[in-house]
Short mmCIF file of C-alpha atoms and ligand atoms in Angstrom, two decimals:
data_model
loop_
_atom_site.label_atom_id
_atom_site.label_comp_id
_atom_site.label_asym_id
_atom_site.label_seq_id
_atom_site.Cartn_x
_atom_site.Cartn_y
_atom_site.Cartn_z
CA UNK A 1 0.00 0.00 0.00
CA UNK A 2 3.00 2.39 0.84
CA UNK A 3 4.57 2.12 -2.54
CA UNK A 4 0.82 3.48 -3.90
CA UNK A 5 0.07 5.97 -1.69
CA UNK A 6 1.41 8.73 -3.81
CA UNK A 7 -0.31 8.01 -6.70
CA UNK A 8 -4.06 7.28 -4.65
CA UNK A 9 -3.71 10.26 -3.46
CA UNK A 10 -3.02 12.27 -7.17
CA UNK A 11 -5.83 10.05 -8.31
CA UNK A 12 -8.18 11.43 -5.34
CA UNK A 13 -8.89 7.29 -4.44
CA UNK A 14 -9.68 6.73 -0.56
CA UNK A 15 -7.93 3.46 0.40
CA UNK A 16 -10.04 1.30 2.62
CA UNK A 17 -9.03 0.58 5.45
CA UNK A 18 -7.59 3.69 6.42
CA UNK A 19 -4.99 1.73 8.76
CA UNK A 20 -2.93 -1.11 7.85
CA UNK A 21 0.40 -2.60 8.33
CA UNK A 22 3.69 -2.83 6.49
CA UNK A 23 6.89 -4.80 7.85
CA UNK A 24 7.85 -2.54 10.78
CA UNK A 25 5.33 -0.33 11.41
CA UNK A 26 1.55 0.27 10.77
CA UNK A 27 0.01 3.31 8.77
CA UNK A 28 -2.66 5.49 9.70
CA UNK A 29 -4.53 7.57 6.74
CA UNK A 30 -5.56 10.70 8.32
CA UNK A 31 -6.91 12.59 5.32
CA UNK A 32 -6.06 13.71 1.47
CA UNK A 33 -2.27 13.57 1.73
CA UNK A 34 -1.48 12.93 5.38
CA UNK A 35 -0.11 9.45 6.31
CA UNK A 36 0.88 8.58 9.82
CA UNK A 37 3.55 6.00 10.22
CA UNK A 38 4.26 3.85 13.71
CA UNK A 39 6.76 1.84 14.27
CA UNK A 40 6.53 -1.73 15.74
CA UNK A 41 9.43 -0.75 17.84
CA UNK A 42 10.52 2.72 19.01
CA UNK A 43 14.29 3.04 18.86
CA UNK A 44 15.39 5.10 21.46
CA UNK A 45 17.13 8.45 19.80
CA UNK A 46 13.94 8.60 17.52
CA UNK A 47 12.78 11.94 17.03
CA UNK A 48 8.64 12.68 16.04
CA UNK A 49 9.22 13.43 12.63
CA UNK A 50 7.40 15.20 9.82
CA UNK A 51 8.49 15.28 6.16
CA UNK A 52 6.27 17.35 4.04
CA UNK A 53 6.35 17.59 -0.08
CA UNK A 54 4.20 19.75 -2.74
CA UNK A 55 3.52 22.43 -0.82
CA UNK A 56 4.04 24.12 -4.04
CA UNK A 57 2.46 21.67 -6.33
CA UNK A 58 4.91 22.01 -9.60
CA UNK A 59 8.14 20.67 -6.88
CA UNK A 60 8.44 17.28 -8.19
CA UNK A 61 11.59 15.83 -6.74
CA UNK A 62 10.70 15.85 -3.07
CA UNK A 63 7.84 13.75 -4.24
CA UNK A 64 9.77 10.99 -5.73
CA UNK A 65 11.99 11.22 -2.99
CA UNK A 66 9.27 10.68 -0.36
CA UNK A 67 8.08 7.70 -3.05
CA UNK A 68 11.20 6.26 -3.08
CA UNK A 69 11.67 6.09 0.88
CA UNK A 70 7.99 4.71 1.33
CA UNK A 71 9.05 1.81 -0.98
CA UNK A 72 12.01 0.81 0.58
CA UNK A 73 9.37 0.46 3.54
CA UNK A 74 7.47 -1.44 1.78
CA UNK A 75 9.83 -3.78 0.46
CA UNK A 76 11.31 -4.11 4.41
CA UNK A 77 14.81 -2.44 2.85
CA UNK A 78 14.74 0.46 5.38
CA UNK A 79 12.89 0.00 8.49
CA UNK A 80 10.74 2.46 10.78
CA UNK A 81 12.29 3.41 14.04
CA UNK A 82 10.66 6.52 14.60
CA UNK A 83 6.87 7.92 14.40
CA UNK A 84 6.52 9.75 11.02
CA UNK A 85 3.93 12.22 9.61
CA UNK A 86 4.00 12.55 5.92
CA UNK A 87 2.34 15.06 4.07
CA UNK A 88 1.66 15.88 0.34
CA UNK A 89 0.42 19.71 1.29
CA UNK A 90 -1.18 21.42 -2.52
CA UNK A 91 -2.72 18.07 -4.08
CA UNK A 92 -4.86 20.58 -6.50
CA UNK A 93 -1.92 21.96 -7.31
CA UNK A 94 0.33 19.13 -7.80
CA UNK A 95 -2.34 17.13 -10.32
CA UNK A 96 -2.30 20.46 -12.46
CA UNK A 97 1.47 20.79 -12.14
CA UNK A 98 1.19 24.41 -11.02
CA UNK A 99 2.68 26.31 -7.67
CA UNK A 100 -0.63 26.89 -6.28
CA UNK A 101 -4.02 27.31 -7.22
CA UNK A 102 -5.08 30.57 -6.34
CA UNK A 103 -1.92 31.47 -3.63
CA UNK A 104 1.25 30.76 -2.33
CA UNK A 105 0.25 28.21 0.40
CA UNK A 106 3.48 28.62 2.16
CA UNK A 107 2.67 31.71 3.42
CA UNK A 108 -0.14 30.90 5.02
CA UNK A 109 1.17 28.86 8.24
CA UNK A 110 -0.14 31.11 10.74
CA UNK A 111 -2.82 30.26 13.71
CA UNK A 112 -4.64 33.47 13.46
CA UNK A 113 -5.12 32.72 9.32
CA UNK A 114 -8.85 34.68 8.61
CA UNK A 115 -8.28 33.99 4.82
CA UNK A 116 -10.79 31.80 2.73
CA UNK A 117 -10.20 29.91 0.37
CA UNK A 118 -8.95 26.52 -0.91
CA UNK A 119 -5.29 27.24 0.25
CA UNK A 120 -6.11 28.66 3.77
CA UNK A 121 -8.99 25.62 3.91
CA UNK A 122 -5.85 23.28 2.93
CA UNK A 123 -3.33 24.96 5.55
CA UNK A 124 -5.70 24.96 8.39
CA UNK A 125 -5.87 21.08 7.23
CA UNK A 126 -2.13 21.22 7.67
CA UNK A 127 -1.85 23.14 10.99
CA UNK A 128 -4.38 20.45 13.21
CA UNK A 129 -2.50 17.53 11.41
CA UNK A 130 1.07 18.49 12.89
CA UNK A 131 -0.76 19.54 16.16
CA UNK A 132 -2.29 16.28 16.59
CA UNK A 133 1.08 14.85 15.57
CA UNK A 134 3.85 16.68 17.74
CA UNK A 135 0.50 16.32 21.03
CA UNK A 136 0.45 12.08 20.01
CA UNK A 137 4.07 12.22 20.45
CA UNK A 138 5.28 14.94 22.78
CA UNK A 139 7.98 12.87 24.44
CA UNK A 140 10.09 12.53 21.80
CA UNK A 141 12.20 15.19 20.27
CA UNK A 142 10.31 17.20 17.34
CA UNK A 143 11.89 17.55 13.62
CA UNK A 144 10.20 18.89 10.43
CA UNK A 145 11.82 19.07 7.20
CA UNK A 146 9.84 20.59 4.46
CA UNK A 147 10.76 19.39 1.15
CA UNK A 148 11.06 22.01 -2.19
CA UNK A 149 12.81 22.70 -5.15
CA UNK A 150 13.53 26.41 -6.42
CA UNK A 151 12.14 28.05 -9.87
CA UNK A 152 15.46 29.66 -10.78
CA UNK A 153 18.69 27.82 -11.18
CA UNK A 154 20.69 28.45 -8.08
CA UNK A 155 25.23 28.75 -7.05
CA UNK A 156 24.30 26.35 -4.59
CA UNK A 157 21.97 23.54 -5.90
CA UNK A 158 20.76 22.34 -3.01
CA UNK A 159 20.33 24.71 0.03
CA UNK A 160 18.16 25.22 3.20
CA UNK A 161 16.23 28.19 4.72
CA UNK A 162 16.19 28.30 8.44
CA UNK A 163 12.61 30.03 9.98
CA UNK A 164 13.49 32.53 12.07
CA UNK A 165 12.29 31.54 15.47
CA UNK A 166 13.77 31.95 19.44
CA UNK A 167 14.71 28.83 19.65
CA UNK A 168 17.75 27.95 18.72
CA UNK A 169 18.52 25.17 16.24
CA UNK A 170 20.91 22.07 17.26
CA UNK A 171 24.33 22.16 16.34
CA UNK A 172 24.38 18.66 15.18
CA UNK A 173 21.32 19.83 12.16
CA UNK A 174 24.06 21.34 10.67
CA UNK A 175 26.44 18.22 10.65
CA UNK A 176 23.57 16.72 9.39
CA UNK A 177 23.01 18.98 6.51
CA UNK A 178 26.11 19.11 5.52
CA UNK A 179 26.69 15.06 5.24
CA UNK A 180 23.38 15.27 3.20
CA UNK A 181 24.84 17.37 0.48
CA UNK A 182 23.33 20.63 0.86
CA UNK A 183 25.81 23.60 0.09
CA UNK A 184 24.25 26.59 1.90
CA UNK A 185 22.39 27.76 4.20
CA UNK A 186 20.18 30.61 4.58
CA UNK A 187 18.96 31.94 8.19
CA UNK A 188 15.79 34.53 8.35
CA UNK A 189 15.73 37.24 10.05
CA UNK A 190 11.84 37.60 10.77
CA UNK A 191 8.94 35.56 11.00
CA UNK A 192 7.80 34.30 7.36
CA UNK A 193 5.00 31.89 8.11
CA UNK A 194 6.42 29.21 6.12
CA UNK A 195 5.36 25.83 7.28
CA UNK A 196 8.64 24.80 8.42
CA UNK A 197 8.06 28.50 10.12
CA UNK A 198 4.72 27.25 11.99
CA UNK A 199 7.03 23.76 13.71
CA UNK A 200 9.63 25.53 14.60
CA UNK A 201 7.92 28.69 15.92
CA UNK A 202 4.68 27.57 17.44
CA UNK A 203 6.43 23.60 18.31
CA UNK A 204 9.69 24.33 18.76
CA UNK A 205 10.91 21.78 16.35
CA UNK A 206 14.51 21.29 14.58
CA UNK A 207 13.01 22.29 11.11
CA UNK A 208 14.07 23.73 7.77
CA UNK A 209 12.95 24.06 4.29
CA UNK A 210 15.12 22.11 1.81
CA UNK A 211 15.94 23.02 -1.77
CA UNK A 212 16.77 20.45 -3.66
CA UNK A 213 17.56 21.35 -7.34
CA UNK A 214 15.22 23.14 -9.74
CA UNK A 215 11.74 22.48 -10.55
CA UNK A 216 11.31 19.85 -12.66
CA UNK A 217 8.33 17.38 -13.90
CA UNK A 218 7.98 13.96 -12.74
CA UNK A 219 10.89 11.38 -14.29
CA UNK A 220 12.89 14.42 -15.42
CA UNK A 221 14.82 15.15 -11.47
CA UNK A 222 18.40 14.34 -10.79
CA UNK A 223 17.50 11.87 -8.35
CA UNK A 224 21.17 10.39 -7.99
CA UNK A 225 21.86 13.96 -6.63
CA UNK A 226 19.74 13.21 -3.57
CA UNK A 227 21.00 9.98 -2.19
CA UNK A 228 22.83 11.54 0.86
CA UNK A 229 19.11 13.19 1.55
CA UNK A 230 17.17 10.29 1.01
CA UNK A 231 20.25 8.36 3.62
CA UNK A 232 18.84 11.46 6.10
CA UNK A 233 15.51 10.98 5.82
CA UNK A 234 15.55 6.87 5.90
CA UNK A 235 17.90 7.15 9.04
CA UNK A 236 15.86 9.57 10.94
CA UNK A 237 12.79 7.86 10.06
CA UNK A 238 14.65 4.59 11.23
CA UNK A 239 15.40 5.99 14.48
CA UNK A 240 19.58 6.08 14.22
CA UNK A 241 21.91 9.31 14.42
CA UNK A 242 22.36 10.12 10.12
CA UNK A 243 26.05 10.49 9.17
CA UNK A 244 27.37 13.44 9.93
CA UNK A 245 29.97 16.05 7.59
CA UNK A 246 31.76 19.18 9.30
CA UNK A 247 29.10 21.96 9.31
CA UNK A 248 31.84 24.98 7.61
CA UNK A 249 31.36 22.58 4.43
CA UNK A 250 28.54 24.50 3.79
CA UNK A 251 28.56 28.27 2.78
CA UNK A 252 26.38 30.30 5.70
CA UNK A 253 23.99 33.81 5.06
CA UNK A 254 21.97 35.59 6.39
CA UNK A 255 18.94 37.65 5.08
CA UNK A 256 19.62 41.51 4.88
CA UNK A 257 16.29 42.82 3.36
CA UNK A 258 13.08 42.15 1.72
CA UNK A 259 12.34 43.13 -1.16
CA UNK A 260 8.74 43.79 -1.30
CA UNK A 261 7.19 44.09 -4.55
CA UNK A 262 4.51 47.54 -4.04
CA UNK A 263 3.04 48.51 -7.15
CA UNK A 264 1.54 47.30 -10.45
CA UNK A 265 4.39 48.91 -12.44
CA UNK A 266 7.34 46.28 -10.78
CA UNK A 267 10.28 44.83 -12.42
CA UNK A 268 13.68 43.46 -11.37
CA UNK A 269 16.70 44.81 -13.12
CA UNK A 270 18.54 41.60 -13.94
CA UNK A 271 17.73 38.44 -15.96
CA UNK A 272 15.15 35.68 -15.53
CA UNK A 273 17.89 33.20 -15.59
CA UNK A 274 20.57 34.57 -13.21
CA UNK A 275 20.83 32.25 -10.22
CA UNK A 276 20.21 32.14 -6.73
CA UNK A 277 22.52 33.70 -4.60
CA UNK A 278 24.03 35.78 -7.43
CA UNK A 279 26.08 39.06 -6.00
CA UNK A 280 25.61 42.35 -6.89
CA UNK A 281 27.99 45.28 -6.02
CA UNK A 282 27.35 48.57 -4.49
CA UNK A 283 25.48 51.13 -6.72
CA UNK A 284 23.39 48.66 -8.76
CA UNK A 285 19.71 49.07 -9.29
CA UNK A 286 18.08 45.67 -8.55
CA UNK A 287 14.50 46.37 -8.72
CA UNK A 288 12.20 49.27 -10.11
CA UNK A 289 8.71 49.45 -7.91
CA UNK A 290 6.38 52.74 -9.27
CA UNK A 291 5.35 53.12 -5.69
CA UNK A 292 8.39 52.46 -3.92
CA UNK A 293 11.24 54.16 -6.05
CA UNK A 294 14.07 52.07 -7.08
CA UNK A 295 16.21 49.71 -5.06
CA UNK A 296 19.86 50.06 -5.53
CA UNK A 297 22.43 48.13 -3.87
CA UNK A 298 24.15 50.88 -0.94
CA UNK A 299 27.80 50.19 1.17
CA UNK A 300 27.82 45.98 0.94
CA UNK A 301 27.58 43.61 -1.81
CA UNK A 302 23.81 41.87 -1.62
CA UNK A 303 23.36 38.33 -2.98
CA UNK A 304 19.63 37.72 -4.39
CA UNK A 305 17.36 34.12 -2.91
CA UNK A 306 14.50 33.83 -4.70
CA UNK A 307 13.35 36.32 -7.03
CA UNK A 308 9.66 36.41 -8.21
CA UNK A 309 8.72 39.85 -9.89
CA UNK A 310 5.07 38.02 -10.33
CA UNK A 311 4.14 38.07 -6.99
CA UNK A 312 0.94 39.31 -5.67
CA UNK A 313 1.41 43.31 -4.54
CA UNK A 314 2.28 43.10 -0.84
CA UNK A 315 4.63 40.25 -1.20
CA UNK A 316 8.16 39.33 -1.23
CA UNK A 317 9.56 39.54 -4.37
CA UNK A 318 13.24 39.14 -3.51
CA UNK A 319 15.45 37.85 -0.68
CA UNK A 320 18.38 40.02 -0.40
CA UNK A 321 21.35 38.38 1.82
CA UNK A 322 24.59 38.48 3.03
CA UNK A 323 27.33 35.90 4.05
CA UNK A 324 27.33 34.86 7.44
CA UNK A 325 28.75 32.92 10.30
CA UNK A 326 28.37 29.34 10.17
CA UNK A 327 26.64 29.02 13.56
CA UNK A 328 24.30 31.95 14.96
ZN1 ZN B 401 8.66 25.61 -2.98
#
């Protein structure tokens, strides 16, 4: 049933029974997308974790990834250690291969959420399901890892964004990370309302969201690339310590500014194609915003995450960071 679950739920087909059993641990079908896995034995060291895909519907990779894993449970090749809720978060949007339907889910993480909609609907779906989760399992340690991959190529292929959040995250994420094959990581400076955001900040998980490559449609992802993160994710979920790299491996920043896109009349001053974390040096004009004036680069050199110049008015279009220390 495990190895199927990803494409029930794209077909919109209810499984019955909703609970069932696979070599070392029994599922639980909670709703559309949301799987709860229990081991038959709880290794001691397991953490309660949650690995979440398709948040934005068109990010492909993390699905096969999270496909690949449930097989190998399946076919008794890994073996659950460690509770683990699994969640395929914009199913509209993943059957139409789109970002999201009618808005950026991942913004919407937030308890006090008064929009309507099929997104808010969906992320107030989302919110009870990791309540429940971390409540069923508040003894153990909490983790969430929150699985994308960018629209724009990137100078570090595979990255993370830590929420911002007061507490602090464990040094040994970061060894982690590193033995996993990410390249950078990014720390916010402000609440974002991601939904690695809402674990971190309202559960006070160990979570991050991953970037793992560039978009890409089903069958066409580099999945080779993401062996070391599918070894992180089968040896959490099995309840051992994952291998572990030297954290400075990976290249640290910080996020300076937001760029907000303000007006109708908004465009960024560089090309569709330049990468993540490209620099730019003092003096140049990044974006033009009718409302807001231009935005030129002042004293230090800014590197742009994530530019989006179609973004609703009101919203980010632009991360604008800096390198940083490798532990903050
Ligand atoms: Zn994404």
């Amino acid at each position: 049933m495990l190895g199927q679950w990803l494409d029930w739920t794209l077909d919109e087909e209810r499984p019955s029974p909703r609970i069932g059993r696979f070599p070392s641990g029994t599922y639980h079908l909670h709703g559309p997308g949301i799987i709860e896995l229990t081991p038959n034995i709880l290794r001691p060291g397991a953490h309660a974790c949650i690995f979440s895909a398709a948040i934005h519907g068109n990010e492909t990779a993390p699905v096969e990834l999270i496909g690949d894993w449930l097989s190998a449970l399946e076919a008794s090749t890994e073996q659950l250690g460690a509770p683990v809720l699994v969640i395929l978060g914009n199913i509209p949007a993943l059957k139409a291969q789109k970002r999201f339907i009618t808005t950026n889910l991942n913004r919407l993480f937030k308890r006090e959420l008064d929009e309507q909609g099929s997104e808010p609907d969906r992320a107030r779906e989302l919110m009870e399901a990791v309540d429940t989760f971390y409540a069923r399992h508040h003894a153990l340690p909490k983790l969430h890892y929150d699985l994308h991959t960018a629209i724009r190529g990137s100078l570090y292929t595979r990255f993370v964004v830590e929420p911002y959040a007061l507490c602090a995250t464990d040094a040994e994420q970061w060894q982690w990370l590193a033995a996993a094959d990410m390249q950078a990581v990014l720390h916010q400076h402000q609440h974002s309302w991601t939904f690695s955001h809402y674990s971190k900040h309202y559960h006070h998980a160990q979570a991050f969201t991953f970037e793992l490559g560039q978009v890409a449609p089903f069958g066409e992802n580099d999945m080779a690339a993401l062996e070391p993160m599918l070894t992180l994710l089968s040896t959490l979920s099995a309840g051992y310590e994952p291998p572990k790299k030297p954290a400075d491996t990976m290249a640290f920043f910080k996020v300076q500014h937001e760029l907000m896109r303000q007006a109708e009349g908004f465009t960024l001053c560089f090309d569709n194609d330049v990468p993540n974390f490209s620099r730019f040096e003092p003096g140049t004009c990044l974006a033009k915003d009718s409302v807001a004036g231009d935005f030129v680069v002042e004293e230090t050199p800014l590197h742009v995450v994530f530019p989006n110049a179609q973004v609703e008015i009101g919203a980010r279009a632009a991360l604008l960071v800096v390198p940083s220390h490798a532990i903050t």
